[in-house]
XYZ file of C-alpha atoms in Angstrom:
426
model
C 112.411 124.482 102.996
C 114.049 127.269 104.664
C 115.361 125.568 107.260
C 114.607 126.028 111.243
C 116.610 127.976 113.542
C 115.989 125.835 116.914
C 114.032 123.537 118.645
C 112.818 123.784 121.883
C 110.995 121.889 124.904
C 108.996 124.128 127.362
C 107.002 123.221 129.989
C 103.573 124.376 130.833
C 104.595 127.734 132.011
C 106.706 128.394 129.036
C 109.999 127.996 130.508
C 112.667 126.315 128.538
C 113.181 122.227 129.383
C 115.416 121.593 126.666
C 117.213 123.035 124.228
C 118.712 122.157 120.436
C 120.516 125.538 118.784
C 120.818 124.329 115.332
C 121.907 127.885 113.345
C 122.676 130.115 116.588
C 120.308 133.193 115.431
C 117.540 132.682 117.845
C 118.458 132.574 121.778
C 116.636 130.820 124.901
C 115.575 134.254 126.653
C 113.515 135.284 123.236
C 111.566 131.977 123.178
C 110.887 132.510 126.924
C 110.062 135.794 126.340
C 107.280 134.994 123.637
C 106.485 132.248 125.260
C 104.911 134.307 127.998
C 103.381 136.777 126.126
C 101.372 134.111 124.209
C 100.160 132.517 127.600
C 98.658 135.796 129.170
C 97.149 136.511 125.804
C 95.517 132.586 125.813
C 92.221 134.051 126.271
C 92.352 136.062 122.869
C 91.307 133.943 120.190
C 93.685 135.194 117.840
C 96.221 133.654 119.715
C 95.197 129.953 119.697
C 97.032 129.246 116.452
C 100.175 127.391 116.413
C 101.723 129.097 114.134
C 102.917 133.129 115.436
C 105.189 135.684 114.087
C 107.252 137.928 116.884
C 110.106 140.614 116.518
C 111.086 139.004 113.212
C 110.726 135.437 114.509
C 108.890 132.582 112.936
C 107.360 130.212 115.628
C 105.077 126.853 115.025
C 104.609 124.931 118.513
C 102.583 121.583 119.481
C 101.255 121.036 123.504
C 101.835 117.278 124.462
C 100.449 116.516 127.728
C 102.122 119.048 129.646
C 104.900 120.459 127.560
C 105.314 122.111 124.743
C 107.351 121.510 121.567
C 108.819 124.227 119.710
C 110.549 125.517 116.537
C 111.430 128.822 116.117
C 113.357 130.379 112.561
C 114.359 133.648 111.206
C 113.525 132.756 107.708
C 110.511 132.059 105.994
C 110.291 128.139 106.840
C 107.088 125.924 105.491
C 105.172 125.905 108.322
C 102.980 123.023 107.020
C 105.954 120.834 107.201
C 107.800 121.796 110.268
C 104.171 120.963 111.879
C 103.945 117.665 110.764
C 107.520 117.242 111.849
C 106.722 118.224 115.469
C 103.942 115.758 115.654
C 106.838 112.847 114.415
C 108.783 114.232 117.688
C 105.944 113.553 119.620
C 106.325 110.053 118.137
C 109.659 108.956 118.492
C 109.651 110.570 121.885
C 106.555 108.348 123.144
C 108.063 105.376 121.274
C 111.102 105.845 123.963
C 109.575 107.135 127.420
C 106.080 105.735 127.112
C 104.233 108.839 128.150
C 105.783 111.922 127.228
C 105.825 114.677 130.010
C 108.103 116.629 132.041
C 108.813 114.374 134.246
C 109.859 111.335 131.432
C 111.884 114.340 129.953
C 114.079 115.403 132.777
C 114.737 111.960 134.102
C 115.672 111.602 130.494
C 117.628 114.322 128.895
C 121.019 113.039 127.408
C 118.886 110.860 125.416
C 116.615 113.562 123.999
C 119.992 115.633 123.471
C 121.071 112.469 121.621
C 117.549 112.328 119.820
C 117.403 115.502 118.685
C 121.045 115.740 116.765
C 120.066 112.323 114.790
C 116.157 114.215 113.556
C 117.568 117.183 112.388
C 120.723 118.800 111.001
C 121.570 122.141 110.326
C 117.741 122.834 110.747
C 116.676 120.221 108.382
C 114.403 117.346 109.363
C 116.397 114.123 108.796
C 115.524 110.824 110.589
C 111.872 109.952 112.569
C 111.096 106.257 112.140
C 111.507 105.759 116.006
C 112.100 102.165 115.273
C 115.392 103.024 113.201
C 116.649 105.304 115.780
C 116.152 102.776 118.496
C 119.163 100.445 116.954
C 121.638 102.711 117.483
C 120.026 105.177 120.517
C 119.742 103.145 123.577
C 117.704 104.152 126.341
C 120.736 101.874 128.673
C 124.143 102.457 128.845
C 125.022 98.898 128.755
C 123.745 97.995 125.313
C 125.539 99.980 123.862
C 129.054 98.877 121.710
C 131.946 100.934 121.599
C 132.223 99.892 117.886
C 128.882 100.108 116.946
C 128.079 101.473 113.632
C 124.603 103.201 112.519
C 122.018 101.224 110.821
C 122.544 101.223 106.835
C 119.286 103.149 106.790
C 120.283 106.172 108.095
C 122.962 106.178 105.585
C 121.211 104.918 102.210
C 118.378 106.365 100.586
C 115.426 103.991 102.748
C 115.750 105.736 105.762
C 112.483 103.987 107.001
C 113.892 100.137 106.852
C 116.594 98.639 107.873
C 118.934 95.595 105.878
C 119.150 92.466 106.594
C 115.437 91.391 107.322
C 114.680 87.964 107.488
C 111.407 85.966 108.139
C 110.914 82.770 107.858
C 107.119 83.117 106.443
C 107.062 86.218 104.155
C 103.480 87.732 104.493
C 101.338 91.205 104.114
C 98.473 92.002 106.108
C 96.666 95.493 104.508
C 93.387 96.468 106.428
C 91.157 99.044 104.228
C 89.526 100.724 107.570
C 86.656 103.075 106.851
C 85.279 105.789 109.406
C 81.813 106.521 109.021
C 80.919 110.355 110.006
C 76.752 111.503 109.664
C 74.738 114.038 111.278
C 70.710 113.533 110.397
C 68.408 116.859 111.415
C 65.335 115.981 113.373
C 63.671 115.933 110.092
C 65.692 113.142 108.702
C 67.639 115.419 106.159
C 71.658 114.311 106.058
C 73.496 117.605 107.273
C 76.842 116.484 107.219
C 77.946 112.643 105.427
C 82.070 112.112 105.693
C 84.340 108.770 105.359
C 87.414 108.820 106.426
C 89.393 105.700 105.297
C 93.013 104.162 105.440
C 95.320 101.605 104.552
C 96.739 99.731 107.416
C 99.585 97.769 106.623
C 101.767 95.040 108.807
C 104.373 93.923 106.816
C 106.721 90.840 107.068
C 109.021 90.256 104.946
C 112.164 89.855 104.393
C 115.104 91.684 102.575
C 114.276 95.023 100.380
C 110.512 93.772 98.783
C 109.296 96.551 96.138
C 105.543 96.596 96.447
C 103.031 98.003 93.639
C 99.305 98.099 94.725
C 95.914 99.327 92.787
C 93.054 100.502 93.601
C 90.081 101.021 91.848
C 91.232 104.641 91.873
C 88.988 106.405 88.895
C 91.546 108.652 87.762
C 93.980 105.405 86.741
C 91.022 103.387 85.372
C 90.555 105.660 82.705
C 93.597 106.050 81.965
C 93.999 102.098 81.554
C 90.575 102.175 79.675
C 89.525 99.466 82.660
C 86.767 97.382 82.352
C 82.731 99.162 83.810
C 82.277 96.092 85.779
C 84.058 96.964 88.666
C 82.959 100.109 90.626
C 85.204 103.256 90.134
C 85.851 105.653 93.199
C 87.011 109.036 93.487
C 89.824 110.013 96.061
C 89.845 112.954 97.980
C 92.638 114.431 100.186
C 94.782 111.208 99.808
C 97.995 111.345 102.209
C 100.951 108.543 102.057
C 103.866 107.428 104.346
C 107.288 108.863 103.254
C 108.167 105.335 101.663
C 106.214 105.980 98.513
C 107.172 107.243 95.638
C 104.956 110.288 94.685
C 106.725 110.838 92.035
C 105.174 107.970 90.103
C 102.066 108.363 91.739
C 101.795 111.908 89.902
C 103.173 109.930 86.704
C 100.456 107.302 86.334
C 98.926 106.925 89.860
C 100.465 103.585 90.445
C 101.104 102.984 93.944
C 105.023 101.551 94.459
C 106.861 101.744 97.717
C 109.566 99.478 99.924
C 107.186 99.244 102.845
C 109.199 99.588 106.977
C 108.755 96.693 108.603
C 105.641 96.071 110.901
C 102.849 97.995 111.554
C 102.187 101.638 109.481
C 99.339 103.719 107.983
C 100.126 103.254 103.917
C 97.491 105.357 103.143
C 94.674 107.945 104.412
C 91.646 109.442 102.387
C 88.541 111.387 102.566
C 84.992 110.901 100.882
C 82.739 113.494 101.085
C 80.313 112.456 99.392
C 76.637 112.205 100.315
C 75.540 108.606 101.750
C 73.074 106.518 102.742
C 72.583 105.939 106.442
C 73.599 102.837 107.262
C 72.018 102.442 110.547
C 68.971 104.478 110.530
C 67.276 105.027 113.890
C 63.697 106.223 114.956
C 62.638 107.081 118.780
C 59.198 108.475 119.476
C 58.406 110.019 122.855
C 54.940 109.693 124.877
C 53.708 110.876 128.067
C 50.942 108.667 129.483
C 51.474 111.576 132.567
C 53.412 113.678 134.669
C 55.388 111.192 135.665
C 55.591 108.211 133.132
C 56.843 108.406 130.108
C 57.095 105.466 126.841
C 59.590 105.932 124.844
C 59.645 103.585 121.169
C 62.440 102.901 119.196
C 63.164 101.310 115.817
C 66.531 100.819 114.410
C 66.546 99.314 110.681
C 69.668 98.084 108.440
C 70.226 99.580 105.501
C 72.826 97.338 103.474
C 72.823 94.365 101.934
C 71.880 91.337 103.393
C 75.036 89.844 102.893
C 76.651 91.926 105.403
C 76.140 91.759 108.960
C 77.198 94.907 111.706
C 78.464 93.442 114.748
C 78.807 95.133 118.208
C 76.283 97.781 117.742
C 75.352 99.980 120.572
C 72.649 102.380 120.189
C 73.184 104.929 122.879
C 69.502 106.329 123.479
C 69.098 109.867 125.669
C 66.887 110.025 128.980
C 65.462 112.883 130.991
C 68.395 113.866 133.585
C 66.112 112.385 136.526
C 64.721 109.299 134.752
C 64.339 106.415 137.469
C 62.930 102.494 137.099
C 63.097 102.411 133.711
C 61.616 98.958 132.675
C 62.707 97.706 128.984
C 61.694 95.316 126.344
C 63.963 94.817 123.254
C 63.184 92.494 120.538
C 66.824 91.351 119.443
C 69.692 92.231 122.360
C 69.520 94.027 125.750
C 69.019 97.555 126.709
C 70.247 98.833 130.410
C 70.724 102.300 131.953
C 73.655 104.848 132.197
C 72.811 107.159 135.130
C 75.911 108.796 134.278
C 75.500 109.152 130.681
C 71.615 109.956 131.087
C 71.337 107.705 128.417
C 69.898 103.822 127.943
C 72.365 101.680 125.791
C 71.167 99.450 123.282
C 73.651 96.701 122.354
C 72.912 94.437 119.626
C 75.906 91.845 118.575
C 74.749 90.794 114.994
C 72.623 93.103 113.008
C 71.943 91.013 110.146
C 71.698 93.585 106.415
C 68.280 94.824 105.883
C 66.833 93.992 109.266
C 64.476 96.255 111.580
C 64.351 95.577 115.514
C 62.302 97.532 118.095
C 62.971 98.174 121.659
C 60.237 100.269 124.277
C 61.280 101.835 127.225
C 59.115 103.078 130.252
C 60.468 105.063 133.199
C 58.817 107.060 135.272
C 60.163 111.043 136.508
C 59.449 112.869 139.502
C 55.961 115.238 139.058
C 57.884 118.323 139.416
C 60.218 117.794 135.997
C 59.042 119.951 133.601
C 57.542 118.592 129.785
C 61.672 120.405 128.612
C 63.234 118.223 130.445
C 61.398 114.604 128.429
C 61.361 116.802 125.078
C 65.543 117.971 125.195
C 66.722 117.504 121.809
C 70.129 115.286 122.655
C 70.983 113.210 120.287
C 70.584 109.303 119.348
C 75.000 108.376 119.096
C 75.716 105.082 117.323
C 78.577 102.985 117.046
C 79.045 99.655 115.070
C 81.457 97.832 112.961
C 80.888 96.006 109.603
C 83.627 93.508 108.686
C 84.113 92.684 104.931
C 82.465 96.364 103.339
C 83.735 99.579 102.838
C 81.056 102.353 102.372
C 83.024 103.424 99.678
C 83.476 100.846 97.537
C 86.944 100.866 97.836
C 88.675 97.392 96.608
C 92.665 96.158 96.190
C 92.530 94.933 92.455
C 96.050 93.786 92.907
C 99.367 93.815 95.516
C 102.077 92.434 94.064
C 105.496 91.967 96.038
C 108.686 91.596 94.416
C 112.167 90.487 96.162
C 115.714 89.938 94.820
C 115.447 86.999 96.097
C 112.518 85.803 94.786
C 110.380 84.297 97.606
C 106.781 83.926 97.668
C 104.828 86.814 100.078
C 101.182 85.759 100.685
C 99.241 88.923 100.769
C 96.056 89.186 103.199
C 93.287 92.232 102.460
C 90.199 92.675 104.873
C 88.129 95.351 104.840
C 85.542 97.195 107.819
C 83.364 100.147 107.942
C 82.815 101.600 111.873
C 81.539 103.897 112.986
C 82.732 107.922 113.688
C 80.822 110.456 114.670
C 77.753 109.153 114.367
C 74.497 110.682 115.310
C 71.259 111.601 114.369
C 68.687 113.464 116.234
C 65.506 113.003 117.618
C 61.981 114.200 115.861
């Protein structure tokens, strides 16, 4: 990866607040001139991308709150790497100042310059783990010691974990979280269907443990001639935390790593296979007169009986001028939310393979047109299903090895939640 020349933090008008020049071949004046031109062209669709080229300089930038963070380079740098790096910079600054905005940067510019010296060296990204950086770059001057040395994490290969960590009880918590995005049209056909998953870990482990994780990944299981009793899945768009040894994964699909201390996302993945809607909702609207309308709603869970959805909210769209709704439900409760022009049906516990009903009657101003009643806003559904993954993802094993030989307790949970989950009214 070719290095970047400099990093700039600009205000909302494109004026430089803070800059760090790593190579001396891109000036602040050039950057401000380019960015003022970019802001003038903001209405142009082609100028909306985060990567631009102007007068021999490549710019990569992101916006956060009322500031822009930007890298400039005269070399052909890896734009994807720089975009990831800029988001890491935002994460580090938020860790230090809670809110990343123009005011907090001006109030803490000395700390910002210290951070810019550590996170990049001669234009090459270095340390972007906020926990490690906060061990030797302090926000309060009195907490610094004259003889303070940088933590070992900065000087060894494992930059995301410090040495000497000690816990009385060694534990690992692993959550497999899957978010279901679904769009169904008015004919009941699935237009869009995908699952975005994440393996979220919280580690409380002493020393420098080596972890090995096994999944029901089809490629791995076929290579090992594993029994077909366990359902294998095809993973797409896999992204790992930097602690995972990618060469080992590419070679034999083993996920091995020395974990950071605390919470982090070990891995994210996506599955674009068509899935059966977990919660199905049908709504029928009947007009009894020009001012009285009745809505009949049927909600059905389409997963196995041993699972139960919790915190279910079904948002049913109503005409904007609906008044005095009266509601009857077979389970849960419903309330009118005029700010959303919707009826919110809440069900605390929704067991698998069950069906519930709602009947609502409301009044409309008689001058309202029929189109207002028949408007096609979607039904939105929110839910959580613990101990369940829609993809069938399973943690086959989680091994923790540390030279002191302690026994660690791994805890694994599964949960499926609704993302953008919409059903169009028929």
